[in-house]
Short mmCIF file of C-alpha atoms in Angstrom, two decimals:
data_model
loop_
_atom_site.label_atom_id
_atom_site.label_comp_id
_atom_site.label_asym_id
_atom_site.label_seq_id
_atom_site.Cartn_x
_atom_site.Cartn_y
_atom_site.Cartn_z
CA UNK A 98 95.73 119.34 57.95
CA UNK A 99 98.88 119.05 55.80
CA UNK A 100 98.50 119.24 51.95
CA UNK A 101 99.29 120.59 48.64
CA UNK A 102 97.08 123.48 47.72
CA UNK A 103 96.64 124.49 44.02
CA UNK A 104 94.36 127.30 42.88
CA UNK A 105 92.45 128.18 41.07
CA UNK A 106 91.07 125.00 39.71
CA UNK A 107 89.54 125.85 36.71
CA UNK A 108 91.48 128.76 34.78
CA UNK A 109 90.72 130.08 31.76
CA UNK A 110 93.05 132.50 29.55
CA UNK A 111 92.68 134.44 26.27
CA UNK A 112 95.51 133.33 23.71
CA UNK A 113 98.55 135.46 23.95
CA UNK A 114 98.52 136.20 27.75
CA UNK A 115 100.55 135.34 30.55
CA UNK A 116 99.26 133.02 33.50
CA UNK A 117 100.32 132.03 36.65
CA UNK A 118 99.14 128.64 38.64
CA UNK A 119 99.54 128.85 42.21
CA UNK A 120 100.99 126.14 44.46
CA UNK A 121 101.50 125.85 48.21
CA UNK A 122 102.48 123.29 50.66
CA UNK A 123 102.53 122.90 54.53
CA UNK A 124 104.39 119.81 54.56
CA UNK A 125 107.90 121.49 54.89
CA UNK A 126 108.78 119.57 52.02
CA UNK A 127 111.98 120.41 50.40
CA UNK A 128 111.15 119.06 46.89
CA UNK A 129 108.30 120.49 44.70
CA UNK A 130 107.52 119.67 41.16
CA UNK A 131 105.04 120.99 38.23
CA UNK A 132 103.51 118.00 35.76
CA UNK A 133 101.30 118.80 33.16
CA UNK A 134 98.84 116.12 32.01
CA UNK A 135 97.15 115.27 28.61
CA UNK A 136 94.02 112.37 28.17
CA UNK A 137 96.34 109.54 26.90
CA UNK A 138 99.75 110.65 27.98
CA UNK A 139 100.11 110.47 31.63
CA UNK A 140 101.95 112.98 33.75
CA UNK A 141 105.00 114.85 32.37
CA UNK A 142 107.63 117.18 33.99
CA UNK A 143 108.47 120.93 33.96
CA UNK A 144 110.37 121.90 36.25
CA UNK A 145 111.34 120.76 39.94
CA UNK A 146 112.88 122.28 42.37
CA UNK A 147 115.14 120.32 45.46
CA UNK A 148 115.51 123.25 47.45
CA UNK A 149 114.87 127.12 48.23
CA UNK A 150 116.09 129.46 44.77
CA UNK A 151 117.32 126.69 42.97
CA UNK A 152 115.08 124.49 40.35
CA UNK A 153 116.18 122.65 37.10
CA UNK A 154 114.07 122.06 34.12
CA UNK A 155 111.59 118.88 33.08
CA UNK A 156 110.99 117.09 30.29
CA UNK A 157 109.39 119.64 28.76
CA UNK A 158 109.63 123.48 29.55
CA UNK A 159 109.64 125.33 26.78
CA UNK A 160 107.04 127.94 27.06
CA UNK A 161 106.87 127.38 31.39
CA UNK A 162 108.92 129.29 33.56
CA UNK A 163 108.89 128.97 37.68
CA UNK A 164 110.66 130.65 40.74
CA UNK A 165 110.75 129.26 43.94
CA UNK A 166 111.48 131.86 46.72
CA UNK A 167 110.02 130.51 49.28
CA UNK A 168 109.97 126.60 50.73
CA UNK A 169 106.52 126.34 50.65
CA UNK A 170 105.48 127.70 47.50
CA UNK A 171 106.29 127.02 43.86
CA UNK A 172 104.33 129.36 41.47
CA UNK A 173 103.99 127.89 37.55
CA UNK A 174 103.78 130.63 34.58
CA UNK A 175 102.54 129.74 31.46
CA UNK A 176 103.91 132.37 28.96
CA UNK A 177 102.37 133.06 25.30
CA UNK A 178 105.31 131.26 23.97
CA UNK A 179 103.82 127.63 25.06
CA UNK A 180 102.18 126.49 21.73
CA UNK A 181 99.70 123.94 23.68
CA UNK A 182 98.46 124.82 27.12
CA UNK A 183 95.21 123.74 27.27
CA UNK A 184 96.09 121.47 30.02
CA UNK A 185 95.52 119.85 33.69
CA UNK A 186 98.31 120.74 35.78
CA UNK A 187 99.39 118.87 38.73
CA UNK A 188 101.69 120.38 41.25
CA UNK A 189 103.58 118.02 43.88
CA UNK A 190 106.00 118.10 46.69
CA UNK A 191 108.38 115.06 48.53
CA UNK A 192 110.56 115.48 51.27
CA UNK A 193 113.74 115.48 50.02
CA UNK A 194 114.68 116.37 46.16
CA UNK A 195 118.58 115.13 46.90
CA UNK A 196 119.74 111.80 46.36
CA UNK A 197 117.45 108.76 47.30
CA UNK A 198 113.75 108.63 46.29
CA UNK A 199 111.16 110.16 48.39
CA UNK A 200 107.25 109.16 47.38
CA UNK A 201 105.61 112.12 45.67
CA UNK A 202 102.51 113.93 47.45
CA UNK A 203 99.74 115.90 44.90
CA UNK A 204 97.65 118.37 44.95
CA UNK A 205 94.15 118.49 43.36
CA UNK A 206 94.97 120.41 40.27
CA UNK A 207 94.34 123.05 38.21
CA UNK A 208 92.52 122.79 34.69
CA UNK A 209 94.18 125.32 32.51
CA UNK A 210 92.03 126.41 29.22
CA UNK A 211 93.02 129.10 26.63
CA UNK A 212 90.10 130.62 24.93
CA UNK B 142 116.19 105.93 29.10
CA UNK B 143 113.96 105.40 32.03
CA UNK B 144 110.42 104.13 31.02
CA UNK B 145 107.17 102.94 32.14
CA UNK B 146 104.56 101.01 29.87
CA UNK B 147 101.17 100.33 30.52
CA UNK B 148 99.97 98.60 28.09
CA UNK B 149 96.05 98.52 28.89
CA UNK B 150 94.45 102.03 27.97
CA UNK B 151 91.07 100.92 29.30
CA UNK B 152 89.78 97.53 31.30
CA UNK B 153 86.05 97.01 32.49
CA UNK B 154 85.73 94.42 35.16
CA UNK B 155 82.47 93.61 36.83
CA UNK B 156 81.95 94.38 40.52
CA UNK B 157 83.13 91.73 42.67
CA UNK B 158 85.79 90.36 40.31
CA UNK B 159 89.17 89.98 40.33
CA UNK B 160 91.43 93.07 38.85
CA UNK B 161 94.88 93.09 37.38
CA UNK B 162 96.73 96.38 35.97
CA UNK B 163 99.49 95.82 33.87
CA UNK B 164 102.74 97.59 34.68
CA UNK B 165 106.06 97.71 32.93
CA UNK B 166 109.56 99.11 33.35
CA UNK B 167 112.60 99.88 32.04
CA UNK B 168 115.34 101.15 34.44
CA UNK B 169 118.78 100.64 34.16
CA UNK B 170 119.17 100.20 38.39
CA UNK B 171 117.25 99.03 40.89
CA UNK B 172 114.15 100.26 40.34
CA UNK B 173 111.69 102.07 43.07
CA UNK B 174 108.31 101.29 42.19
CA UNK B 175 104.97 102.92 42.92
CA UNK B 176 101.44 102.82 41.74
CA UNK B 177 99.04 105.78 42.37
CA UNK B 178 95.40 106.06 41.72
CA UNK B 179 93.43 109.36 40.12
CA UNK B 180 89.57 110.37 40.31
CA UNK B 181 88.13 112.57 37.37
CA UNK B 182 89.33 116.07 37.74
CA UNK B 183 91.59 115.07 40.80
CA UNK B 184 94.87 114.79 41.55
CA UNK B 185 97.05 111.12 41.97
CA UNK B 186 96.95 109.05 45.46
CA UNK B 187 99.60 106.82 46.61
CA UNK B 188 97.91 103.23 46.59
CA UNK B 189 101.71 101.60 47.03
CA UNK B 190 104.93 101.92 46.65
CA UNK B 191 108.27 99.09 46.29
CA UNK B 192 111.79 99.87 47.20
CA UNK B 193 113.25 96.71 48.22
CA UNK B 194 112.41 93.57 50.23
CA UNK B 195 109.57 91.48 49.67
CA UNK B 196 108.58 91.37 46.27
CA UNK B 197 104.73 91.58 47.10
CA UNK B 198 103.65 94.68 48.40
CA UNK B 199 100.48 95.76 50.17
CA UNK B 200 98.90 98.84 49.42
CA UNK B 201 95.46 101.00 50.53
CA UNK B 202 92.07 100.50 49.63
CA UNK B 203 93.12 96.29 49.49
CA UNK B 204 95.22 96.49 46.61
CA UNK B 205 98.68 94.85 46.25
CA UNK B 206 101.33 94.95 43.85
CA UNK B 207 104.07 92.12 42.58
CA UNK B 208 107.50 93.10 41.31
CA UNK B 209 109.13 91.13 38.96
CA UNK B 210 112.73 91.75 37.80
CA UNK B 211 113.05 88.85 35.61
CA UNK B 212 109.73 90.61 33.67
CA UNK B 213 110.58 94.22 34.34
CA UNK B 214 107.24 94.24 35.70
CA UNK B 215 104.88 95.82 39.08
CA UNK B 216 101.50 94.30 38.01
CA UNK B 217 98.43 96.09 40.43
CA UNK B 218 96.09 93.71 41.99
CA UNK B 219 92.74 93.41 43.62
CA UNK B 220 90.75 89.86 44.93
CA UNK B 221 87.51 91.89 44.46
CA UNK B 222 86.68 95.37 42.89
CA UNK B 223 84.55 98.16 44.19
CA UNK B 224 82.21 100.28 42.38
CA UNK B 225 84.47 102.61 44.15
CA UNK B 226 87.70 101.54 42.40
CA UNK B 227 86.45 103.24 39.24
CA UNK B 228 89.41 105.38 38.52
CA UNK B 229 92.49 105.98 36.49
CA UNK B 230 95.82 104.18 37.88
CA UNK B 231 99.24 105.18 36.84
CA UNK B 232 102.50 103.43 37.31
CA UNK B 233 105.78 104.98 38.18
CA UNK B 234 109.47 104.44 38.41
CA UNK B 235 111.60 107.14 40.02
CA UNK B 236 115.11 107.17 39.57
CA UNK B 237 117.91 108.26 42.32
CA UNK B 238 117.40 111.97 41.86
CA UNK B 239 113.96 111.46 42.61
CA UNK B 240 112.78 112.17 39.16
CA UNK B 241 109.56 110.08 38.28
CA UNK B 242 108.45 108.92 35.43
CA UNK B 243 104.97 107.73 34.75
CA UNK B 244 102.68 105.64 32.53
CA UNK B 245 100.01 106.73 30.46
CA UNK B 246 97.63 105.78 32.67
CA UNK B 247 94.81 102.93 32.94
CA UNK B 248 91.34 103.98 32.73
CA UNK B 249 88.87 101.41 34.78
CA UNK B 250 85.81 100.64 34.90
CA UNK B 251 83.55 99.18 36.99
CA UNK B 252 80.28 97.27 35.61
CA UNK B 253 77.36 96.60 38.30
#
């Protein structure tokens, strides 16, 4: 079956360290995106990417950072510097990130706490 | 600025009645329109989505949706709720660049 795939889904982290949230799709999508989402505030962006080694930044990225080397997978790092990421993360992919709109596909999640 | 406003945190219907999410936008174009649906501790389903063409669209799981330009609006609606349909629904608007932007999110549920 086709699908996003995010692991692991619960996560937890000590303040101070590094993580990393995995994502993976078989839906040779060329877009992929990271949301995080808060109760009360819906989904919000940090980074995309339209295509293979390139990816711009979201709404609000301070404190993320991404890569995407591969087509099918679009790893999220959540560095010490991020002052709030206790979080549910929600990774998703479309089929084209280029001009037009494209409905977005999700994966299940990951729930992100730091200790 | 690209927006979405949903203006009902929560809404408790009874099972078997009718349901109507409240949905609006503010896009400077025409706007592309969807509505997806979240379980607790899940991630978000497409229930529908508008583009263009007939302003009342048909989604999954019976819903349908009603855009409005003159109200800026893409109002979610069900004849008859589930038990099921207990969820949280979020409204979107993407813009050309396929950027979305979403609602914070309605939070229904369903009374016996």
């Amino acid at each position: 079956d086709g699908g996003i795939t995010q692991s692991p889904k619960y996560l937890f982290r000590k303040e101070g360290q590094n993580v990393t949230l995995s994502c993976e799709q078989n839906l040779n999508h060329d877009a992929m995106y990271w949301y995080r989402q808060d109760p009360g505030q819906g989904l919000r962006l940090i980074y995309y990417s339209q295509i293979v080694n390139d990816f711009q930044k979201g709404d609000i990225a301070e404190g993320y950072s991404v890569s995407r080397e591969k087509k099918e997978s679009f790893p999220l790092t959540v560095t010490s510097a991020q002052k709030n990421p206790t979080a549910f993360y929600l990774c998703a992919s479309s089929i084209s990130g280029g001009y037009g709109v494209n409905e977005q596909f999700f994966g299940p999640g990951t729930r992100l706490t730091v200790l | 600025a690209q927006s979405v406003t949903q203006p009902d945190i929560h809404i408790t219907v009874s099972e078997g009645a009718s349901l109507e999410l409240r949905c609006n936008y503010s896009y400077g174009a025409t706007p592309y329109l969807f509505w997806y649906v979240q379980s607790p501790g899940q991630g978000l389903q497409l229930l529908l989505k508008y583009f263009s063409g007939d302003t009342l669209v048909q989604g999954i799981k019976g819903f349908e949706a009603e855009f409005k330009r003159s109200q800026s609006s893409f109002n979610l609606r069900k004849p008859s709720v589930h038990w099921s349909d207990a969820a949280e629904y979020f409204c979107a608007v993407g813009d050309n660049f396929n950027k979305f932007y979403f609602g914070s999110g309605t939070k229904l549920n369903v009374k016996p």
